[in-house]
Protein backbone atom coordinates (compact mmCIF):
# COMPACT_ATOMS: atom_id res chain seq x y z
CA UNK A 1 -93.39 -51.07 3.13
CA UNK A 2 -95.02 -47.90 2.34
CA UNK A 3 -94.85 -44.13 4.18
CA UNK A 4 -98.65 -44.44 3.71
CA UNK A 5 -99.34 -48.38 5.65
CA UNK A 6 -96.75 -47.47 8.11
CA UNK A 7 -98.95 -44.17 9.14
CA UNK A 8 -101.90 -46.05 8.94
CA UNK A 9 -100.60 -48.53 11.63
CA UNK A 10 -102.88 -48.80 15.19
CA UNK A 11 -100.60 -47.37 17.05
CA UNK A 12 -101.89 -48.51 20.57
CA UNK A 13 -101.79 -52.29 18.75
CA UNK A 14 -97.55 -51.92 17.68
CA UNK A 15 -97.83 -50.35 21.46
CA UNK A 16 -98.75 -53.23 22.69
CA UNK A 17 -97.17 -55.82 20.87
CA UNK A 18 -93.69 -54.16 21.50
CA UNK A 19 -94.61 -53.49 25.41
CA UNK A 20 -95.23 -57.97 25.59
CA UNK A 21 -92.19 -58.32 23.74
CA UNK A 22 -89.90 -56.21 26.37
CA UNK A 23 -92.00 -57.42 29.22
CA UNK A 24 -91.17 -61.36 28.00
CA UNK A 25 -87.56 -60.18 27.63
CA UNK A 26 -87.21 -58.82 30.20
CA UNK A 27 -88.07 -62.26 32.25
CA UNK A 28 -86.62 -64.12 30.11
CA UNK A 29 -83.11 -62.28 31.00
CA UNK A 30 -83.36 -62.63 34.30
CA UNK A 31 -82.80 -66.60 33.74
CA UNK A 32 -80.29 -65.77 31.40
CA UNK A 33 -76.16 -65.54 32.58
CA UNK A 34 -73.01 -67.46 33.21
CA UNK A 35 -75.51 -68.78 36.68
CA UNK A 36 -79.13 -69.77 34.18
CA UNK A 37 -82.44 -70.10 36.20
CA UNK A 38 -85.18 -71.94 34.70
CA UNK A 39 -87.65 -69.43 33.55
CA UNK A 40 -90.51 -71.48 36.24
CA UNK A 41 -88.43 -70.41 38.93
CA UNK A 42 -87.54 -66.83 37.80
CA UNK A 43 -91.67 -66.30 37.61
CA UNK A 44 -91.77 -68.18 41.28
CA UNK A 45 -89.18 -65.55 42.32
CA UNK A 46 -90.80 -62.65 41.13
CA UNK A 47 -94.31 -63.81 42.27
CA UNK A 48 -92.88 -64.39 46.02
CA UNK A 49 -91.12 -60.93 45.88
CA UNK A 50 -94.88 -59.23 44.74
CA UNK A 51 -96.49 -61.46 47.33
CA UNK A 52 -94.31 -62.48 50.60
CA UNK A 53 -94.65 -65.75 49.08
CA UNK A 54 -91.32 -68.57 49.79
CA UNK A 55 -91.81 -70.73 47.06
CA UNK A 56 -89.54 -69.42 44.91
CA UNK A 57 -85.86 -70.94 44.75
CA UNK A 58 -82.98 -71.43 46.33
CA UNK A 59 -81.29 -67.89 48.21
CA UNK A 60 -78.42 -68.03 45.77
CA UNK A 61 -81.12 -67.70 42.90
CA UNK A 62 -83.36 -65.23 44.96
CA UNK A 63 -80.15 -63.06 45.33
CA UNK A 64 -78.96 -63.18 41.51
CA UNK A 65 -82.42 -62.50 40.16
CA UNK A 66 -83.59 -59.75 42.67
CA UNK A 67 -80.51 -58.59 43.41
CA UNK A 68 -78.32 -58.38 40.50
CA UNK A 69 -79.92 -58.98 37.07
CA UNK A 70 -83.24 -57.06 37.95
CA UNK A 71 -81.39 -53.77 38.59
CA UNK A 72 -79.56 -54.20 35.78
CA UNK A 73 -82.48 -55.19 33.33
CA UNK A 74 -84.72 -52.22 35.08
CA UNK A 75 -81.33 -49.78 34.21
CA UNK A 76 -81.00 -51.05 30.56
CA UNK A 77 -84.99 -50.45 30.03
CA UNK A 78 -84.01 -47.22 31.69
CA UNK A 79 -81.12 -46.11 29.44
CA UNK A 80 -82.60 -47.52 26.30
CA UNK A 81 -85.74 -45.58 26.76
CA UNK A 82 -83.87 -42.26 27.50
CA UNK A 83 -81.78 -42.74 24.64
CA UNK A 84 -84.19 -43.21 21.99
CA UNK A 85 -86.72 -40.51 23.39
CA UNK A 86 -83.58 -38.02 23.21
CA UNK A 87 -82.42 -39.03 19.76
CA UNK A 88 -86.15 -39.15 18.81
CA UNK A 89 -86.50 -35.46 19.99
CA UNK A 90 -83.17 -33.99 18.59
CA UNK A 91 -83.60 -35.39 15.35
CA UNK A 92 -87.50 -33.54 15.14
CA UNK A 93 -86.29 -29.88 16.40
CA UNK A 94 -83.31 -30.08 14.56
CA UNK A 95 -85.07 -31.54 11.48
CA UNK A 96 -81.57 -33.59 11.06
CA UNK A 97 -81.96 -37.45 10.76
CA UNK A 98 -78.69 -38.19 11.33
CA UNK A 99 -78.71 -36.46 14.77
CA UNK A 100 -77.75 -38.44 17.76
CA UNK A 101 -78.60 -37.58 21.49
CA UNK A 102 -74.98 -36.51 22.18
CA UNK A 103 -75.49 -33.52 19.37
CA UNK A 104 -74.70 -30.84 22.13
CA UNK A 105 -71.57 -32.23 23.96
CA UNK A 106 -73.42 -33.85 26.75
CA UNK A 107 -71.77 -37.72 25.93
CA UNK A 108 -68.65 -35.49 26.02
CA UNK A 109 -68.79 -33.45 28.75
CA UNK A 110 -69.80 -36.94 30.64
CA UNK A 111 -67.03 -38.56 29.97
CA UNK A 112 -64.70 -35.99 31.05
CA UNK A 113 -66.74 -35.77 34.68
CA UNK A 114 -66.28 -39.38 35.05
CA UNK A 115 -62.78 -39.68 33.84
CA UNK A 116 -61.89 -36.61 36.09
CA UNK A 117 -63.27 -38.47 38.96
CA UNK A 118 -62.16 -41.83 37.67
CA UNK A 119 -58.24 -40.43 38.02
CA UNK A 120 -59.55 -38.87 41.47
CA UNK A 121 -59.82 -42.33 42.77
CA UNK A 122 -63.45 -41.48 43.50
CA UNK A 123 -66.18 -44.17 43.89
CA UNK A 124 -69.06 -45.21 41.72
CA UNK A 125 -71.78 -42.87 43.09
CA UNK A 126 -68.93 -40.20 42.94
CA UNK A 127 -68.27 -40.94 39.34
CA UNK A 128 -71.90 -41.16 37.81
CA UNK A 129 -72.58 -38.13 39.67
CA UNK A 130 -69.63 -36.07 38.09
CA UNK A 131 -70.50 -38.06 34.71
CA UNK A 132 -74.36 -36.29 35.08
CA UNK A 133 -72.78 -32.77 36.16
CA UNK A 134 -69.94 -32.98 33.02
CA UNK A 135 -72.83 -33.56 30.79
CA UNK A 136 -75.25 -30.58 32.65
CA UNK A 137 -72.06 -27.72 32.08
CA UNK A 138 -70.85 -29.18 28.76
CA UNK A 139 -74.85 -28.69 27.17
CA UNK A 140 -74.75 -25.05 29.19
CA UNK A 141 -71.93 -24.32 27.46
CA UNK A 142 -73.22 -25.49 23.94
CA UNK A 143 -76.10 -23.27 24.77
CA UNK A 144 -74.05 -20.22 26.04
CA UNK A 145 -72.09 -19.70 22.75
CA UNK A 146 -74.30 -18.86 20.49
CA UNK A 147 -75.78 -15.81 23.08
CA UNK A 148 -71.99 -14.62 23.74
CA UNK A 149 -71.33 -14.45 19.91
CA UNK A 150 -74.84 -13.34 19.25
CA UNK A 151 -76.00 -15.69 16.87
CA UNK A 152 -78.71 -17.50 17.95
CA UNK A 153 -79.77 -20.22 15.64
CA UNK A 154 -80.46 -23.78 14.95
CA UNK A 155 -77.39 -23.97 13.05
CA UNK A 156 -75.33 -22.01 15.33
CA UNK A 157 -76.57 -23.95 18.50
CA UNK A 158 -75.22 -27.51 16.25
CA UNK A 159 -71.55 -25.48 15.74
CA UNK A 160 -71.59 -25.09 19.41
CA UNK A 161 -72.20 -28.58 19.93
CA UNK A 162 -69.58 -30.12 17.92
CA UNK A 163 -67.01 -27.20 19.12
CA UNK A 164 -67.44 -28.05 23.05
CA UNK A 165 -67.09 -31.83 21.97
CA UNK A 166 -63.92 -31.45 20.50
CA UNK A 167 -62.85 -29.78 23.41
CA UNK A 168 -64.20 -31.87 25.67
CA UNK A 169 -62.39 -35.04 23.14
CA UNK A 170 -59.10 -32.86 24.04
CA UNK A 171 -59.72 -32.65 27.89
CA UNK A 172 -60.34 -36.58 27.66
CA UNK A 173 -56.98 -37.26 25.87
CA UNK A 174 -55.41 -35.51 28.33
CA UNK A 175 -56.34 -37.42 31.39
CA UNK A 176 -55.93 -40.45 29.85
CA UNK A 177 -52.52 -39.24 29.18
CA UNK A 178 -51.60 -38.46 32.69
CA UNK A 179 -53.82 -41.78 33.79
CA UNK A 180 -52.02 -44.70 35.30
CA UNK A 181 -51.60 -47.12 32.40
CA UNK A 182 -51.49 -49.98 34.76
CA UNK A 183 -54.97 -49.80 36.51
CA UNK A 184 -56.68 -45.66 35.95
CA UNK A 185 -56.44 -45.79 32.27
CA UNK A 186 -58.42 -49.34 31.86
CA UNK A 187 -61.34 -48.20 34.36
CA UNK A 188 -61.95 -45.10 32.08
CA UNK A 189 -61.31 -47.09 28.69
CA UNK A 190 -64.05 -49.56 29.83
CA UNK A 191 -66.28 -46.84 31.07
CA UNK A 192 -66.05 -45.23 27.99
CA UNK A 193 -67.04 -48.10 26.23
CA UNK A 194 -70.51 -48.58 28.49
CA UNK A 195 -71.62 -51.50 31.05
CA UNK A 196 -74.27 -52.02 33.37
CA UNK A 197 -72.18 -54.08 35.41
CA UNK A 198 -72.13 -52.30 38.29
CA UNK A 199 -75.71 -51.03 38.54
CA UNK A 200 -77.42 -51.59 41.35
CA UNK A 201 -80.89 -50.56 43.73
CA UNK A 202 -79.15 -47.59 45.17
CA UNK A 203 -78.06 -46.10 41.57
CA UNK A 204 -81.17 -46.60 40.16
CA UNK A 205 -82.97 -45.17 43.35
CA UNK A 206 -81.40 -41.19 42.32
CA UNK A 207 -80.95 -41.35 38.65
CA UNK A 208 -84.50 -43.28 37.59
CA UNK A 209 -86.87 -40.65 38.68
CA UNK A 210 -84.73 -38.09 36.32
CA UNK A 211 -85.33 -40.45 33.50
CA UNK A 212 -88.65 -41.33 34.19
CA UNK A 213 -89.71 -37.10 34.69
CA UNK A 214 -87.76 -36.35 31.56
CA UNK A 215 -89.90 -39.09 29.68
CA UNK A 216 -92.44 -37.78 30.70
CA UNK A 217 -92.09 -34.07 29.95
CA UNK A 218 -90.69 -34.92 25.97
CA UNK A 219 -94.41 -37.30 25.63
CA UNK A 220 -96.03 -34.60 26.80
CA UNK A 221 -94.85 -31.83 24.16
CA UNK A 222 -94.31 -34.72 21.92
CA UNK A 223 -97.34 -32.63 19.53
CA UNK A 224 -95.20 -29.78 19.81
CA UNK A 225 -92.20 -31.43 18.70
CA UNK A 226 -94.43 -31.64 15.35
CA UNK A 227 -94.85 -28.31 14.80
CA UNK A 228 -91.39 -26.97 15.65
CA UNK A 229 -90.65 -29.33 13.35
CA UNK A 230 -91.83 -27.92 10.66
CA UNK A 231 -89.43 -24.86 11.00
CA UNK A 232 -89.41 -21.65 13.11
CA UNK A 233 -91.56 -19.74 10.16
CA UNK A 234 -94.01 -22.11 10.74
CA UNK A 235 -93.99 -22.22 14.33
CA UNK A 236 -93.95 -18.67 14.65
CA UNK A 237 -97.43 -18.58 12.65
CA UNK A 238 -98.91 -21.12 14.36
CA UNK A 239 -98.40 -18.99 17.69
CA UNK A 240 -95.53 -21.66 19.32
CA UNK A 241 -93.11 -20.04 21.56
CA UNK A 242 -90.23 -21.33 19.85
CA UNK A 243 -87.27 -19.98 22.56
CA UNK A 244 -89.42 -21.84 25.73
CA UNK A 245 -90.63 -24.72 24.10
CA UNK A 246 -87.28 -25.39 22.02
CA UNK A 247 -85.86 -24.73 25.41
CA UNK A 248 -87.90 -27.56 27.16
CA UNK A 249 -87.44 -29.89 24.77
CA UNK A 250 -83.49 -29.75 24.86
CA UNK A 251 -83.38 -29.75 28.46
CA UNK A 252 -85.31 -32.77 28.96
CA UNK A 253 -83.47 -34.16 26.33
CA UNK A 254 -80.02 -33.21 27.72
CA UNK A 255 -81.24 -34.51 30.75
CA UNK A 256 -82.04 -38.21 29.62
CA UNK A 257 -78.60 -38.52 27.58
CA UNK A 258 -77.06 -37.09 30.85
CA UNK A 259 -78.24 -39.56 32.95
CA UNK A 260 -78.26 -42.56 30.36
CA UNK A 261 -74.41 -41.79 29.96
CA UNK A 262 -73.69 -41.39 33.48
CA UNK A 263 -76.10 -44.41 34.50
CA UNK A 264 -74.16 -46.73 31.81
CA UNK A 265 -71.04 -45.09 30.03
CA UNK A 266 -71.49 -44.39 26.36
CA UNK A 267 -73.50 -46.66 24.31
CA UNK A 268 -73.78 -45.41 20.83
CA UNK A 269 -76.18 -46.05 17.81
CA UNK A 270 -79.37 -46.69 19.97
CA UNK A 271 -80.37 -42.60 19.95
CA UNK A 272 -79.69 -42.54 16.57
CA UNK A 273 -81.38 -45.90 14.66
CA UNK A 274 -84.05 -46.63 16.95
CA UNK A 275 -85.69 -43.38 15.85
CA UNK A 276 -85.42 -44.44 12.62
CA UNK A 277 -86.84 -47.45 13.30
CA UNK A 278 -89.98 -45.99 14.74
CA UNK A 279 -90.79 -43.95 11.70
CA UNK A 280 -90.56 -46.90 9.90
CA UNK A 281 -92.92 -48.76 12.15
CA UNK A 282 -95.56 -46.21 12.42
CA UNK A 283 -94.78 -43.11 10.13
CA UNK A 284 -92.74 -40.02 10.61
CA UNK A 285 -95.33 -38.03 13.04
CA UNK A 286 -93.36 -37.41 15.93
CA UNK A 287 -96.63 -37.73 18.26
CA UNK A 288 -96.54 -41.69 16.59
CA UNK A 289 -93.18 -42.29 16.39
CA UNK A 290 -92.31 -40.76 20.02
CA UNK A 291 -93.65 -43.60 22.14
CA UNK A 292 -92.74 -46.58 19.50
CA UNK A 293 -88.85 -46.02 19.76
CA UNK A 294 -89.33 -45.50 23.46
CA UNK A 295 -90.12 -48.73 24.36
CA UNK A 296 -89.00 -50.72 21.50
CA UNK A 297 -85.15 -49.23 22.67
CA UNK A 298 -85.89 -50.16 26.07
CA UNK A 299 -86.17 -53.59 25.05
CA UNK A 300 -83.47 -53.63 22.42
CA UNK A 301 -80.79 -52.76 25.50
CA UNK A 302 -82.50 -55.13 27.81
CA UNK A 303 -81.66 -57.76 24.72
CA UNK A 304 -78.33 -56.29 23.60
CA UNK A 305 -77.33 -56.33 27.51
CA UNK A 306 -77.95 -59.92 28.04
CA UNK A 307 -75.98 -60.78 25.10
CA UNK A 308 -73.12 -59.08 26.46
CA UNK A 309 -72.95 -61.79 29.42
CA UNK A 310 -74.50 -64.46 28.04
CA UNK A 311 -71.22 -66.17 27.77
CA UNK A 312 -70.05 -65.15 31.09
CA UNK A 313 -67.44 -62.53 29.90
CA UNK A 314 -68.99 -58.89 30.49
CA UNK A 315 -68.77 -57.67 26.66
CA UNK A 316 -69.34 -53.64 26.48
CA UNK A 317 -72.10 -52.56 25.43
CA UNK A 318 -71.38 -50.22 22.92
CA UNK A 319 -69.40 -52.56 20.74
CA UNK A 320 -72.37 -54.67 20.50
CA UNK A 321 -74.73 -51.50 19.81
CA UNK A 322 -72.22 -50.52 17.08
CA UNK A 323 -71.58 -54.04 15.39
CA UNK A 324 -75.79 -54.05 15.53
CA UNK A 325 -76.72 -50.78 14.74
CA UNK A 326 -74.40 -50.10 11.80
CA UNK A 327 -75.48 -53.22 9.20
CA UNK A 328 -79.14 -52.48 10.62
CA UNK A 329 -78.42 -48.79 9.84
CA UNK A 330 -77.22 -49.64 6.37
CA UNK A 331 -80.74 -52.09 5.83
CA UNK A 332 -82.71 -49.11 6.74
CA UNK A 333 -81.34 -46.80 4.30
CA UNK A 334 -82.01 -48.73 1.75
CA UNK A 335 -85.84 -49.46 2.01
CA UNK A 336 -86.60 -45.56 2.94
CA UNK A 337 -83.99 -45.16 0.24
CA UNK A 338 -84.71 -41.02 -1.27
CA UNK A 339 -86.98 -40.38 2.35
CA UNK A 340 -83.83 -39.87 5.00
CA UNK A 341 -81.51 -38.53 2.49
């Protein structure tokens, strides 16, 4: 498959095929568990939810469609989408292909707020909430080093990154260190590992909006993305305000992976080969490619999520994302072959 068919590609027609293919996966899940509903009833369900309607099941299916997969599927469209656009983003600005959304410490400085609050004893809300805030002050400090040391550039900015993640990988040790082995340490370990378990109406009600605006605000610059792209020279010329756009950009981004990680733990490889993916699809313009690996992640972790408890046994999410994403990784490399490396 050529660079030149795949740019050449309708894009609103691979928009639309991939939006029916997460829409039909989407219902399709919501059948799908250790309790399966025929897929005629799930519909019936839905359609007497829309419409006041009581055809649709029995209460015990009503409840475990409306109440507990549909969250959970509407939170794994969520998280996929905000994972992808972020990765998408980073890898464009950066002009890095083997960026990943958690570039500036945010996955990092996540885990550390939830652990913290994990050991705390705190709740759920209290734990995605100090999840989002770890991620917010472990990006503003990625972003404060380069000003105190007075180097401010792209490859400074990266530096920064992976310094506050090691740090933030040392705070982490620690507190599973002084975690109770018996029931603290587990909780984090799992959390770590990332679930939508847990998810529910209320969740979704304070941390989709975030995800939704930030979408919205990376599609909207997603032109601009091109040129800064094309390096701050070039930029420059073409009369982009590289310190406020770049800044945009990385805060909306920052604020996806924040609330992805804090919405479902860390779930790796999705911000990094779903991006790829989309260039594949539909060419390397970012403007293209944006879009594509936004909704074709958001169905790949409504998929990847039902597999993890379609046997009944809640398998983490980010050990299915890894044993995926690395031989699909690996098959990608070697049909772009001399274009990513």
């Amino acid at each position: 498959m050529s660079g030149t068919s795949s740019a050449t590609r309708p894009l609103p027609a691979v928009l639309a095929v991939l939006a029916a293919t997460t829409a039909a996966a989407s219902v399709c899940a919501l059948g799908i568990g250790a309790f399966p509903i025929p897929l005629e009833t799930v519909w019936d369900i839905l359609l007497s939810a829309a419409t006041g309607d009581e055809r649709g099941g029995t209460a015990m299916m009503q409840n475990v469609v409306m109440e507990v997969r549909l969250p959970r599927i509407l939170a794994a469209l969520l998280v996929g989408a905000a994972l992808a656009v972020a990765g998408t983003a980073y890898q464009s600005i950066f002009r890095n292909p083997l960026v990943s959304p958690d570039l500036l410490g945010v996955s990092g400085g996540a885990c550390v707020g939830a652990a913290g609050a994990i050991l705390l004893g705190a709740g759920l809300v209290a734990v995605q909430c100090a999840a989002f805030v770890g991620g917010i002050v472990a990006v503003t400090a990625t972003l404060a080093i380069p000003r105190i040391i007075k180097k401010e550039s792209t490859i400074a900015l990266v530096l920064s990154g992976v310094i506050v993640s090691g740090f933030c990988g040392s705070i982490l040790g620690l507190v599973k260190y002084v975690a109770d082995p018996e029931e603290t340490l587990p909780t984090i370990v799992y959390w770590q590992m990332g679930s939508l378990t847990k998810v529910n109406f209320g969740t979704l009600a304070y941390i989709a909006p975030v995800i939704l605006a930030a979408i919205a605000v990376v599609l909207a610059m997603r032109w601009r993305i091109n040129v800064l792209s094309l390096g701050d020279h070039e930029a420059k010329a073409l009369g982009v305000n590289l310190r406020r756009e770049r800044a945009a950009i990385i805060v909306a981004a920052t604020l996806l992976t924040a609330s992805a990680v804090s919405l479902a733990g860390t779930i790796g490889w999705i911000g990094l080969v779903l991006p790829h993916l989309a260039r594949f699809i539909v060419g390397p313009n970012t403007a293209r490619s944006l879009p594509v690996a936004c909704i074709m992640a958001a169905g790949f972790l409504v998929i990847v999520d039902t597999l993890a408890r379609f046997s009944g046994t809640e398998i983490p999410l980010g050990i299915l994302t890894g044993f995926i994403g690395t031989p699909f990784f690996i098959v990608l490399l070697a049909k772009q072959r001399g274009t990513l490396l």
